[in-house]
PDB file of C-alpha atoms in Angstrom:
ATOM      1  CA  UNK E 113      77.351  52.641 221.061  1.00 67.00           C
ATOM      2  CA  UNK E 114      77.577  55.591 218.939  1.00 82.00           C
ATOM      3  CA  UNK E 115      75.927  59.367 220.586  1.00 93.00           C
ATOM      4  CA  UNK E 116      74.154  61.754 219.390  1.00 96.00           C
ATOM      5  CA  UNK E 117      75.884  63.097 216.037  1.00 96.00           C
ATOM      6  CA  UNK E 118      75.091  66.745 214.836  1.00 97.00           C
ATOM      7  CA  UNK E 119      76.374  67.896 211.153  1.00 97.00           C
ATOM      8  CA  UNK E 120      77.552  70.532 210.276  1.00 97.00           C
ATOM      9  CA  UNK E 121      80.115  71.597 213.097  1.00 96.00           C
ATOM     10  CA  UNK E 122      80.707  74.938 212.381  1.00 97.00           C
ATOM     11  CA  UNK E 123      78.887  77.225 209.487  1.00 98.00           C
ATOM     12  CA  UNK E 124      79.321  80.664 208.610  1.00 98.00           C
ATOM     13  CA  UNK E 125      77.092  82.345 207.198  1.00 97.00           C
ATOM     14  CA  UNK E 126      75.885  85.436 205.630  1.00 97.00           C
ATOM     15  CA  UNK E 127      72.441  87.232 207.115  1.00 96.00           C
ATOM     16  CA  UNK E 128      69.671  86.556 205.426  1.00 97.00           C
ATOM     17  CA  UNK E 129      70.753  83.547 204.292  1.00 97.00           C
ATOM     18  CA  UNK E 130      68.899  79.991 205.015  1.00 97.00           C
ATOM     19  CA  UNK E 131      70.757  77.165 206.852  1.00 98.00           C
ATOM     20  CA  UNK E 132      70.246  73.773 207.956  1.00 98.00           C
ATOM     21  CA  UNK E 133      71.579  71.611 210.400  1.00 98.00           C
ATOM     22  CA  UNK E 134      71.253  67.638 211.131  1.00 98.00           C
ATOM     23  CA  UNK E 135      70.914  65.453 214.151  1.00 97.00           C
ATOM     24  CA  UNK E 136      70.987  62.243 214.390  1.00 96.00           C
ATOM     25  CA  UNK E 137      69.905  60.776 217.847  1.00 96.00           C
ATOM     26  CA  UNK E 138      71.332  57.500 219.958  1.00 94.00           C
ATOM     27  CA  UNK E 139      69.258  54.743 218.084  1.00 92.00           C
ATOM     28  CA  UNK E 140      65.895  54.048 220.002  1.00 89.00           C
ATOM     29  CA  UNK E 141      65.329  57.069 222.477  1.00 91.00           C
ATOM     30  CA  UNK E 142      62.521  58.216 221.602  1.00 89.00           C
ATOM     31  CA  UNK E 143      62.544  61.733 222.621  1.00 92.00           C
ATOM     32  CA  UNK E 144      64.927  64.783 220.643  1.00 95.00           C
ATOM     33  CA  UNK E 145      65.495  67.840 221.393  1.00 96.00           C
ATOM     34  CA  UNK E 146      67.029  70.928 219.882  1.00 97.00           C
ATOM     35  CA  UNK E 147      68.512  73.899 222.402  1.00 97.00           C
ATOM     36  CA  UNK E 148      70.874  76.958 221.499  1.00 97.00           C
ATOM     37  CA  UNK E 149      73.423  77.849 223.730  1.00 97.00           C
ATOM     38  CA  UNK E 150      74.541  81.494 223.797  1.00 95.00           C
ATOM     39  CA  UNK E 151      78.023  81.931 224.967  1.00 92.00           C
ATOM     40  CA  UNK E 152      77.925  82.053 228.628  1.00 90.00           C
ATOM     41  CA  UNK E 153      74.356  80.966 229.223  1.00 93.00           C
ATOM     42  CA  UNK E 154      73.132  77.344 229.606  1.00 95.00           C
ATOM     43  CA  UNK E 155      71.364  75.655 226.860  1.00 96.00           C
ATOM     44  CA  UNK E 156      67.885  76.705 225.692  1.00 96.00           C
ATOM     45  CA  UNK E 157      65.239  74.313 224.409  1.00 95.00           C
ATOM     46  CA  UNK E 158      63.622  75.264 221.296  1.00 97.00           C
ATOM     47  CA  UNK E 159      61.638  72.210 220.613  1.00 96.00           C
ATOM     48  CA  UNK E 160      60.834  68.830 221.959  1.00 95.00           C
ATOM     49  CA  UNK E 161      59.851  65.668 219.633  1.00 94.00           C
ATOM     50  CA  UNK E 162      58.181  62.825 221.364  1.00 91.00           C
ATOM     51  CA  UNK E 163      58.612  60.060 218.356  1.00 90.00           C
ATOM     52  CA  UNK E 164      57.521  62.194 215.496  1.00 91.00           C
ATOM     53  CA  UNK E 165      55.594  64.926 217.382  1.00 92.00           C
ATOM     54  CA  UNK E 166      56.446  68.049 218.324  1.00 93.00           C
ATOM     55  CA  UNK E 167      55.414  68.002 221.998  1.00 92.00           C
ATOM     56  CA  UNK E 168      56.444  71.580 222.811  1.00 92.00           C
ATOM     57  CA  UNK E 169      57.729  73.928 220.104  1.00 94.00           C
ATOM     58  CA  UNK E 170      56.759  77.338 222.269  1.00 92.00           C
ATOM     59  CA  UNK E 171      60.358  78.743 222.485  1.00 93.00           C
ATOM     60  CA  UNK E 172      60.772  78.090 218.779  1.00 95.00           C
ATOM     61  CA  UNK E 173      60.987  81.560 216.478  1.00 94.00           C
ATOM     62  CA  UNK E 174      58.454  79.801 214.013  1.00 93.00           C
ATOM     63  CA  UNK E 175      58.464  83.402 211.421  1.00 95.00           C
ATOM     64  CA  UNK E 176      61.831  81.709 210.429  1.00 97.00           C
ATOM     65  CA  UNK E 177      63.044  79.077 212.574  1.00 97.00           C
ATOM     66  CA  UNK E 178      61.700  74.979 211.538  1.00 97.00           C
ATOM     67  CA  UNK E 179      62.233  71.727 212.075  1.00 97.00           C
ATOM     68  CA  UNK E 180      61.068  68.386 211.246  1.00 95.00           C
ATOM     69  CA  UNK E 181      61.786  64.860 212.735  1.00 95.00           C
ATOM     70  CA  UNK E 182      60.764  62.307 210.033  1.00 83.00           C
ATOM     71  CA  UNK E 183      60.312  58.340 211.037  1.00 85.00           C
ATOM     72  CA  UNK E 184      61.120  59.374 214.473  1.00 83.00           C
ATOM     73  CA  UNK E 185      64.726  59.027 214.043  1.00 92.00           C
ATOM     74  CA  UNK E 186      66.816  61.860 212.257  1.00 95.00           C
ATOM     75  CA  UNK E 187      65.853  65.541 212.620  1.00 97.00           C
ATOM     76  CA  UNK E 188      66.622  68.938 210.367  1.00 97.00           C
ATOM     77  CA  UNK E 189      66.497  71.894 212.275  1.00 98.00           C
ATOM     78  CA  UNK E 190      66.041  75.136 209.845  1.00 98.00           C
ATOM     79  CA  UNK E 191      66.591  79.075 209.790  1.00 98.00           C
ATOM     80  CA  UNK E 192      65.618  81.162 206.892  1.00 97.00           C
ATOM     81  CA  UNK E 193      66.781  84.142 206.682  1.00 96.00           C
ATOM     82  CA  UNK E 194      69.157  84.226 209.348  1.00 97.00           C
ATOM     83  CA  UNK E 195      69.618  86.825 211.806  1.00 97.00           C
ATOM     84  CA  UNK E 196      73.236  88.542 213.185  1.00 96.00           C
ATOM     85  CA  UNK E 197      71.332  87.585 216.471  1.00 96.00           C
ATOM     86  CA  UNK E 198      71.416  83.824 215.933  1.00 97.00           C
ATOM     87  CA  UNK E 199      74.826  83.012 216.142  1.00 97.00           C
ATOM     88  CA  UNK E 200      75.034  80.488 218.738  1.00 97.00           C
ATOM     89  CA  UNK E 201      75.336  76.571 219.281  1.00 97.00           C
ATOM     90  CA  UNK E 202      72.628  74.612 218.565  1.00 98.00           C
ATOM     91  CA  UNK E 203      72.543  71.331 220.383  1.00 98.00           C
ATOM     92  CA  UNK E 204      70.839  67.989 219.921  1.00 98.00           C
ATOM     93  CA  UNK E 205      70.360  66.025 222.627  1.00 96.00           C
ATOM     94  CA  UNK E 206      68.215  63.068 222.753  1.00 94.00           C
ATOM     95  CA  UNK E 207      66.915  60.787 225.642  1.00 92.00           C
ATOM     96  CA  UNK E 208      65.214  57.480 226.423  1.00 87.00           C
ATOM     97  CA  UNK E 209      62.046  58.392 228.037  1.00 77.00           C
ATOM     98  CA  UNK E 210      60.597  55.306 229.824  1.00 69.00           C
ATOM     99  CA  UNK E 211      59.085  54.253 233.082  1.00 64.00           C
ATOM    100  CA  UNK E 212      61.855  53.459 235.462  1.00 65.00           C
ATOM    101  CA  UNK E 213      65.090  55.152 233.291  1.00 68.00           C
ATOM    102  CA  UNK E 214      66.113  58.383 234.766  1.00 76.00           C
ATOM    103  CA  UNK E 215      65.349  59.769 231.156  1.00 80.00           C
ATOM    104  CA  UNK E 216      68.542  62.080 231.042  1.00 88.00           C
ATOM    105  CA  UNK E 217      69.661  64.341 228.268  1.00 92.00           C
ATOM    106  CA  UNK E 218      72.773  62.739 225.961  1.00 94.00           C
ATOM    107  CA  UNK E 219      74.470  65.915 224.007  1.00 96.00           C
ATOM    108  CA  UNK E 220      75.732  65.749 220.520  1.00 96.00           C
ATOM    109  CA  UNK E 221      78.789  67.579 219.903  1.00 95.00           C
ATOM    110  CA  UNK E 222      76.808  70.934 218.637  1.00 97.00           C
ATOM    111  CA  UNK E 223      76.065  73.169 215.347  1.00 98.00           C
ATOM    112  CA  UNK E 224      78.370  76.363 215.934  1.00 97.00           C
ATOM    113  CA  UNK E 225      76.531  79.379 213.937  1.00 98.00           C
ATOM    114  CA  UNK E 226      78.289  82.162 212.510  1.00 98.00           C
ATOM    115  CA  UNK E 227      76.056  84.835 211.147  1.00 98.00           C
ATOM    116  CA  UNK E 228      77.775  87.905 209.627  1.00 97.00           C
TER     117      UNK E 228
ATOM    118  CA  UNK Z 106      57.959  81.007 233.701  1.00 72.00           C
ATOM    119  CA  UNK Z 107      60.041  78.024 235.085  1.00 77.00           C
ATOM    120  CA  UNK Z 108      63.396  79.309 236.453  1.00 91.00           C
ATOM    121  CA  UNK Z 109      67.148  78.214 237.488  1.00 95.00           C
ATOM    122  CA  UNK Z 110      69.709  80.020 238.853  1.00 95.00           C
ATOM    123  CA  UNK Z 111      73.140  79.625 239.649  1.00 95.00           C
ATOM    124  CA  UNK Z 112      75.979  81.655 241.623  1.00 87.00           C
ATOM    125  CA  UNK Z 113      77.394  83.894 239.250  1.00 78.00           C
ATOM    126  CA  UNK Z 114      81.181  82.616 238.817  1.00 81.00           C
ATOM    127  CA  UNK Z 115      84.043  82.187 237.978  1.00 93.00           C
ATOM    128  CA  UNK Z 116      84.624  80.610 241.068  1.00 96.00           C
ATOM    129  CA  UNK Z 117      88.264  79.706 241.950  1.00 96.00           C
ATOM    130  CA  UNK Z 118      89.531  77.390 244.605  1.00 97.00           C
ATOM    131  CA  UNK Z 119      92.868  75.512 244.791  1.00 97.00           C
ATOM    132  CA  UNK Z 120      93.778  72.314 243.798  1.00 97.00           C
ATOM    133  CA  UNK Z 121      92.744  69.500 246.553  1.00 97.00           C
ATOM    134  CA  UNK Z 122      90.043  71.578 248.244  1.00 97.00           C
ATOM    135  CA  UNK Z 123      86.246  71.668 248.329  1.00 97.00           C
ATOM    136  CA  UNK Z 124      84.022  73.439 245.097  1.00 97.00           C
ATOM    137  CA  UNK Z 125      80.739  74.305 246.105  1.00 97.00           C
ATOM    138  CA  UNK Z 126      78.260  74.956 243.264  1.00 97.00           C
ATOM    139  CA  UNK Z 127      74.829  75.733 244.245  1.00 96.00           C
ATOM    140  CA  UNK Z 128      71.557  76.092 242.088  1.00 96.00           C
ATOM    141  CA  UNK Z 129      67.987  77.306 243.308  1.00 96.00           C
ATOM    142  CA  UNK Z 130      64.908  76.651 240.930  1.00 95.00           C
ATOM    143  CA  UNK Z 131      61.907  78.828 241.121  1.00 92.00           C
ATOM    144  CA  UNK Z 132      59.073  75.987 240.657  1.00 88.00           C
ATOM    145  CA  UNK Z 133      58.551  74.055 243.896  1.00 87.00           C
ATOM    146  CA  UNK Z 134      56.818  70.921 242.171  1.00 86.00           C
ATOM    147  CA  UNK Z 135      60.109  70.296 240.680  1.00 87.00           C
ATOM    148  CA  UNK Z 136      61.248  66.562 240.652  1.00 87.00           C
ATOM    149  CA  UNK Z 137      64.347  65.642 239.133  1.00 91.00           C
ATOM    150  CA  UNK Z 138      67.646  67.814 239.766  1.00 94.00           C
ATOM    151  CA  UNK Z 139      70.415  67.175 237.072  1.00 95.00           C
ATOM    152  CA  UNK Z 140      74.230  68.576 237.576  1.00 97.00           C
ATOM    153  CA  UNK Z 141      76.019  68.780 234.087  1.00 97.00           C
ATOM    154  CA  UNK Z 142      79.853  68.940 233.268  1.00 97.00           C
ATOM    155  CA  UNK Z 143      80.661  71.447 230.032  1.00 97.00           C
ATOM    156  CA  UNK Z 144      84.167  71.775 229.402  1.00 96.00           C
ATOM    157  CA  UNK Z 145      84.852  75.014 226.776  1.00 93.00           C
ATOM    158  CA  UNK Z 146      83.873  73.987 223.123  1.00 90.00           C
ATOM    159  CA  UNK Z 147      82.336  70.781 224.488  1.00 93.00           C
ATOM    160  CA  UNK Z 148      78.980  69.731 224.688  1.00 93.00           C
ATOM    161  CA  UNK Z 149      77.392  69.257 228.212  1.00 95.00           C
ATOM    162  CA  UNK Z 150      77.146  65.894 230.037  1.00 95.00           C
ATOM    163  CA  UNK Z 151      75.486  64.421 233.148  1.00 95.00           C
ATOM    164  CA  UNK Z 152      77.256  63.713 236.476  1.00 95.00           C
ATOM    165  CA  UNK Z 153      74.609  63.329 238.726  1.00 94.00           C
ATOM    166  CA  UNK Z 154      70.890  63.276 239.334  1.00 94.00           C
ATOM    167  CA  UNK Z 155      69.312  63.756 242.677  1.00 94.00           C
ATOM    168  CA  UNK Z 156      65.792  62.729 243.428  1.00 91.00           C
ATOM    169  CA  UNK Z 157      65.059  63.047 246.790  1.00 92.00           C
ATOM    170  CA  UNK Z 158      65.915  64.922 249.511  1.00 94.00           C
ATOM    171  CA  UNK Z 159      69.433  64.864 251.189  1.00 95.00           C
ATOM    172  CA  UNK Z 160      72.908  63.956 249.900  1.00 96.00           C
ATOM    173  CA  UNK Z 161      73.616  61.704 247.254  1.00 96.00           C
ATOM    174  CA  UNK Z 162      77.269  60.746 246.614  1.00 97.00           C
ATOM    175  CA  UNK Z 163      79.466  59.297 243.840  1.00 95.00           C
ATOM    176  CA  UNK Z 164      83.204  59.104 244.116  1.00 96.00           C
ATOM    177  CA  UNK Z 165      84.500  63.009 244.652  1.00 97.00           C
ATOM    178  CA  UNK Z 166      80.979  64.332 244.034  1.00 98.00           C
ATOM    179  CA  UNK Z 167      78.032  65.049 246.229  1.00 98.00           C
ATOM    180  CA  UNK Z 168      74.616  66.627 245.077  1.00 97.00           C
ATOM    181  CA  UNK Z 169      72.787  67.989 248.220  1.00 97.00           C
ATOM    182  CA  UNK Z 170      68.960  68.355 247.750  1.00 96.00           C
ATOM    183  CA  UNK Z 171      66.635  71.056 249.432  1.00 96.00           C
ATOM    184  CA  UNK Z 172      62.976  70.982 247.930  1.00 94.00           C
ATOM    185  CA  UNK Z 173      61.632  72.951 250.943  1.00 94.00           C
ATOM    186  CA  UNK Z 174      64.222  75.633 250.292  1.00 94.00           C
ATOM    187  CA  UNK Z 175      64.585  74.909 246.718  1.00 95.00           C
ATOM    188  CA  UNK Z 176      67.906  74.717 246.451  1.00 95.00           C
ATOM    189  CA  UNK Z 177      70.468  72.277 245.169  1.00 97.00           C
ATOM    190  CA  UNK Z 178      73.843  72.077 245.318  1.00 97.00           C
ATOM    191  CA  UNK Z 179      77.021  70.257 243.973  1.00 98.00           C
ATOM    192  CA  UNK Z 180      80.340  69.724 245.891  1.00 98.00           C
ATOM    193  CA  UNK Z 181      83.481  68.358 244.910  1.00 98.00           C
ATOM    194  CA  UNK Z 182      86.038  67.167 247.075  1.00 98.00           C
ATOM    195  CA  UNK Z 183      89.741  67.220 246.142  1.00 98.00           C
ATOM    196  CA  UNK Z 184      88.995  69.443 243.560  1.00 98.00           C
ATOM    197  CA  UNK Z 185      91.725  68.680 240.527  1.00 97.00           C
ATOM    198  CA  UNK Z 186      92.493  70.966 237.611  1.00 97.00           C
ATOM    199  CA  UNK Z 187      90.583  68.516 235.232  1.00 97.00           C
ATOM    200  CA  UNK Z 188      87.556  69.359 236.968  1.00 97.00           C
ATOM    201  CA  UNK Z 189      88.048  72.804 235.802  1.00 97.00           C
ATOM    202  CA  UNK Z 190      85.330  73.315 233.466  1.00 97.00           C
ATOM    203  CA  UNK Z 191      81.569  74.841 233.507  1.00 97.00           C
ATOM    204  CA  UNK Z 192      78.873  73.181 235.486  1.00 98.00           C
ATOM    205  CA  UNK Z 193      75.185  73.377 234.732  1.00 97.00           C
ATOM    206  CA  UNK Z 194      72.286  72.752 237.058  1.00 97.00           C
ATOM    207  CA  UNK Z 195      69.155  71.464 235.271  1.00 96.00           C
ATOM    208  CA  UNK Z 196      65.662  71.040 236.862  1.00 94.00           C
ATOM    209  CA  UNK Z 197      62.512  69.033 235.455  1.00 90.00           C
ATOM    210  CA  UNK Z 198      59.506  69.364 236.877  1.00 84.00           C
ATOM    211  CA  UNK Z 199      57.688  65.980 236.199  1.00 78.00           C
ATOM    212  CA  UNK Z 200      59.103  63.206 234.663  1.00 71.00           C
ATOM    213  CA  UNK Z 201      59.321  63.095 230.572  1.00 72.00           C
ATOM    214  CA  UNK Z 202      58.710  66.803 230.726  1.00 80.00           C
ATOM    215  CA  UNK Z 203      61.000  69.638 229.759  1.00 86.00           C
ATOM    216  CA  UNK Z 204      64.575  69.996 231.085  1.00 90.00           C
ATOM    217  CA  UNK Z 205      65.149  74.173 232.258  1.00 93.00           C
ATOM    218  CA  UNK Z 206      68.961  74.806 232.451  1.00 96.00           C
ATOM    219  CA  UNK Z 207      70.769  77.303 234.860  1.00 96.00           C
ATOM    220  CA  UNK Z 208      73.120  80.105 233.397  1.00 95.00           C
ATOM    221  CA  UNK Z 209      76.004  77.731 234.435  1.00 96.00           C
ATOM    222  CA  UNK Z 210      78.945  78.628 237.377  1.00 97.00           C
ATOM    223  CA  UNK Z 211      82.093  78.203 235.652  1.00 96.00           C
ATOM    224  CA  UNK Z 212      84.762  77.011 237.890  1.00 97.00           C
ATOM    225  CA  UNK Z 213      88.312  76.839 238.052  1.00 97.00           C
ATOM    226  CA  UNK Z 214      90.625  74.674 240.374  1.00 97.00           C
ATOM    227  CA  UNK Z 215      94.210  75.923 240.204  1.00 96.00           C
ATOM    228  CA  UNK Z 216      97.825  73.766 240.250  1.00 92.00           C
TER     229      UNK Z 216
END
C-alpha cells in the first residue's frame, strides 16, 4: 500500500515569491493534515480537512498562507509571497478516522522550504 | 492553549542500557498519548499509543501512562545505535480531534 506522497521535496525559493506544494494522502482516510516542522521543534498543524472541510484552519497564516483539498483526496497547500521566516518542512500526514481505529497520523516524506 | 513538553535533550546513554524519554501535557482531559520515531531528514512515525493508565509494552519498548500526574513516558530497553534518532510525544485530547506535538528529546545510544 502506497503512503502519504508529498511533491516537491525540496524548493528554493526567492522571498516574495509564491509556492505550492502537493499531498497526496493513503487512499480512503478521510482526514489530512498539513504541519511545518521548524528544525528542532516537533511538527505544527496548520490545518485539518475532514473529507473536503477544513475542520480547523486557526494556526494557518491565512494573509498569505492557503490550501484547498478538492474531492476529498489530493490537497495543495499555498504561500504567496513567501517569507525568509517560512523556511521549514511542511508535512502531510493523513489518517483514518473511524470508530474503533486508533486514528493515528501516517507522515509523507515532507516539502523542505528554502526561502532566501 | 493545549501544551506538550519534553526533557530537553540530547540525551546519551550507552549501547544495551535503558532510554528514558518522558513527556508531560498541560490539558488533563487528554485521551490518547502517541510516541513517534523521527530519524534526521525523515519524516516522523508511530511506535506506540497508550490509552489508559499504566504500562503498555511492545518488544524493547514500554510507554508508561500517568493522567493524574500528566505525564507520559517512553523507555527502551537494550537501547541499540539504530534507535538513535529523535522521539516525539504527541497528545490528543478527544478522539478525531487535533494531534499537539512535543518539542521532541533527541537521543543518542552510543557503540
Amino acid at each position: 500500500e502506497a503512503g502519504v506522497v508529498q511533491s516537491p521535496r525540496y524548493k528554493i525559493i526567492e522571498k516574495k515569491q509564491p509556492v505550492a506544494f502537493w499531498c497526496n494522502p493513503i487512499s480512503g482516510h478521510n482526514t489530512l493534515y498539513w504541519y511545518l516542522q521548524n528544525l528542532g521543534q516537533g511538527p505544527e498543524l496548520l490545518i485539518r480537512y475532514e473529507n473536503e472541510e477544513a475542520v480547523d484552519d486557526s494556526q494557518l497564516p491565512k494573509d498569505r498562507f492557503s490550501a484547498e483539498r478538492l474531492k476529498g483526496v489530493d490537497s495543495t497547500l499555498k504561500i504567496q509571497p513567501a517569507e525568509l521566516g517560512d523556511s521549514a518542512v511542511y508535512l502531510c500526514a493523513s489518517s483514518l478516522v473511524w470508530t474503533g481505529n486508533t486514528g493515528e497520523l501516517f507522515f509523507g516524506e515532507g516539502s523542505r522550504l528554502t526561502v532566501l | 492553549q493545549k501544551e506538550v513538553e519534553q526533557n530537553s535533550g540530547p540525551l546519551s546513554v550507552p549501547e544495551g542500557a535503558i532510554a528514558s524519554l518522558n513527556c508531560t501535557y498541560s490539558d488533563r482531559g487528554s485521551q490518547s498519548f502517541f510516541w513517534y520515531r523521527q530519524y534526521s531528514g525523515k519524516s516522523p512515525e508511530l511506535i506506540m499509543f497508550i490509552y489508559s493508565n499504566g504500562d503498555k509494552e511492545d518488544g524493547r519498548f514500554t510507554a508508561q501512562l500517568n493522567k493524574a500526574s500528566q505525564y507520559v513516558s517512553l523507555l527502551i530497553r537494550d537501547s541499540q545505535p539504530s534507535d538513535s534518532a529523535t522521539y516525539l510525544c504527541a497528545v490528543r485530547f478527544a478522539y478525531g480531534q487535533n494531534f499537539v506535538f512535543g518539542p521532541g528529546t533527541r537521543l543518542s545510544v552510543l557503540p
